mmCIF file of C-alpha atoms in Angstrom:
data_model
loop_
_atom_site.group_PDB
_atom_site.id
_atom_site.type_symbol
_atom_site.label_atom_id
_atom_site.label_comp_id
_atom_site.label_asym_id
_atom_site.label_seq_id
_atom_site.Cartn_x
_atom_site.Cartn_y
_atom_site.Cartn_z
ATOM 1 C CA MET K 7 138.389 113.658 90.461
ATOM 2 C CA SER K 8 141.807 111.634 89.819
ATOM 3 C CA ALA K 9 144.867 111.970 91.708
ATOM 4 C CA SER K 10 147.368 113.368 89.433
ATOM 5 C CA ALA K 11 150.929 115.792 90.019
ATOM 6 C CA SER K 12 149.411 118.539 90.838
ATOM 7 C CA HIS K 13 147.505 117.589 94.467
ATOM 8 C CA SER K 14 148.527 116.514 97.801
ATOM 9 C CA PHE K 15 146.191 114.245 99.662
ATOM 10 C CA ILE K 16 145.444 113.209 102.889
ATOM 11 C CA ARG K 17 143.845 110.248 105.082
ATOM 12 C CA ASN K 18 139.506 110.947 105.755
ATOM 13 C CA PRO K 19 139.981 110.502 109.188
ATOM 14 C CA SER K 20 136.293 109.207 109.535
ATOM 15 C CA LEU K 21 138.394 105.857 109.004
ATOM 16 C CA ILE K 22 139.529 103.860 111.705
ATOM 17 C CA GLY K 23 141.808 101.085 111.077
ATOM 18 C CA VAL K 24 143.490 97.628 112.858
ATOM 19 C CA PRO K 25 146.354 95.998 111.986
ATOM 20 C CA SER K 26 145.904 92.334 110.645
ATOM 21 C CA GLY K 27 149.651 91.173 109.362
ATOM 22 C CA ASP K 28 150.970 93.114 107.041
ATOM 23 C CA HIS K 29 147.150 94.261 106.406
ATOM 24 C CA LEU K 30 145.583 97.160 107.702
ATOM 25 C CA VAL K 31 141.619 96.235 108.218
ATOM 26 C CA MET K 32 139.571 99.516 108.033
ATOM 27 C CA MET K 33 136.307 100.606 108.808
ATOM 28 C CA SER K 34 134.669 104.092 107.882
ATOM 29 C CA ILE K 35 132.549 105.519 110.365
ATOM 30 C CA ASP K 36 130.411 107.677 108.170
ATOM 31 C CA THR K 37 129.225 104.487 105.453
ATOM 32 C CA GLY K 38 130.332 101.236 107.577
ATOM 33 C CA SER K 39 132.055 100.128 104.640
ATOM 34 C CA TYR K 40 134.945 97.934 105.408
ATOM 35 C CA TYR K 41 138.686 97.864 103.708
ATOM 36 C CA ASP K 42 141.362 95.465 103.505
ATOM 37 C CA LEU K 43 144.659 97.333 102.477
ATOM 38 C CA ASN K 44 147.387 95.066 101.318
ATOM 39 C CA GLY K 45 151.568 95.619 102.360
ATOM 40 C CA THR K 46 151.638 98.140 99.859
ATOM 41 C CA GLY K 47 148.095 100.216 99.754
ATOM 42 C CA ARG K 48 149.141 100.443 103.952
ATOM 43 C CA PHE K 49 151.955 101.796 103.132
ATOM 44 C CA ILE K 50 150.460 104.327 101.413
ATOM 45 C CA TRP K 51 147.834 105.017 103.745
ATOM 46 C CA GLU K 52 149.977 105.504 106.217
ATOM 47 C CA SER K 53 151.883 107.753 104.200
ATOM 48 C CA LEU K 54 149.152 109.986 104.110
ATOM 49 C CA GLU K 55 148.825 110.861 107.475
ATOM 50 C CA THR K 56 150.075 114.062 107.013
ATOM 51 C CA PRO K 57 149.187 116.006 103.030
ATOM 52 C CA ARG K 58 151.442 114.149 99.933
ATOM 53 C CA ARG K 59 151.793 115.181 96.836
ATOM 54 C CA PHE K 60 151.987 112.586 94.414
ATOM 55 C CA GLU K 61 155.516 112.555 93.454
ATOM 56 C CA GLU K 62 156.201 112.498 97.064
ATOM 57 C CA ILE K 63 153.918 108.896 97.163
ATOM 58 C CA CYS K 64 155.679 107.742 94.442
ATOM 59 C CA LEU K 65 159.725 108.296 95.501
ATOM 60 C CA LEU K 66 158.145 106.828 98.577
ATOM 61 C CA VAL K 67 156.615 103.631 97.359
ATOM 62 C CA GLY K 68 159.824 103.282 95.233
ATOM 63 C CA GLN K 69 161.875 103.258 97.586
ATOM 64 C CA ALA K 70 160.503 101.041 99.800
ATOM 65 C CA TYR K 71 159.680 98.396 97.121
ATOM 66 C CA GLU K 72 162.238 99.478 94.996
ATOM 67 C CA VAL K 73 160.493 99.963 91.937
ATOM 68 C CA SER K 74 160.761 103.260 89.237
ATOM 69 C CA GLY K 75 159.330 105.144 87.088
ATOM 70 C CA GLU K 76 156.028 105.428 84.929
ATOM 71 C CA ALA K 77 155.019 101.703 86.557
ATOM 72 C CA CYS K 78 155.192 102.297 89.584
ATOM 73 C CA ALA K 79 153.256 106.392 89.535
ATOM 74 C CA LEU K 80 150.984 104.334 87.309
ATOM 75 C CA ALA K 81 150.341 101.641 89.735
ATOM 76 C CA VAL K 82 150.399 104.581 92.982
ATOM 77 C CA GLN K 83 147.726 106.662 90.556
ATOM 78 C CA GLY K 84 145.108 103.874 90.298
ATOM 79 C CA PHE K 85 145.427 103.459 93.976
ATOM 80 C CA LEU K 86 145.031 106.543 94.616
ATOM 81 C CA ASP K 87 141.784 106.968 92.551
ATOM 82 C CA ARG K 88 140.095 104.146 93.786
ATOM 83 C CA MET K 89 140.875 105.323 97.309
ATOM 84 C CA LEU K 90 139.065 109.222 96.389
ATOM 85 C CA ALA K 91 136.905 107.088 95.047
ATOM 86 C CA GLU K 92 135.742 104.777 98.107
ATOM 87 C CA GLY K 93 135.739 108.590 100.013
ATOM 88 C CA MET K 94 138.802 107.101 101.845
ATOM 89 C CA ILE K 95 141.755 109.958 101.269
ATOM 90 C CA GLN K 96 141.193 113.613 99.589
ATOM 91 C CA THR K 97 142.638 115.930 97.989
ATOM 92 C CA ALA K 98 144.767 118.337 100.581
ATOM 93 C CA PRO K 99 145.385 121.935 99.709
ATOM 94 C CA GLN K 100 148.357 123.351 98.371
ATOM 95 C CA ALA K 101 150.709 125.684 100.544
ATOM 96 C CA GLY K 102 150.013 128.860 100.631
ATOM 97 C CA THR K 103 146.192 127.870 99.093
ATOM 98 C CA THR K 104 142.797 127.919 101.386
ATOM 99 C CA ALA K 105 140.426 125.563 101.062
ATOM 100 C CA ALA K 106 136.933 126.664 99.695
#
């Protein structure tokens, strides 16, 4: 699956993390895999405590890091795609729908 404007995303609850400077060091309880998120990655991860739509995430990143437009959307999409592939985040049901 690829991150797109039609999805909302939320953290996978099986990951735990510890701040380390501006980074976040994380481990998957399910797989034992370790991850190190930089400042921007940590910012996105922390914003996904509750479900967020792709557009919301882009807006938050754009405001926090003073970037806008297509470059921001492409960077956010690439990061979300990697997080989805690693199982770090998952898609969340849209409001008014139920999970299958």
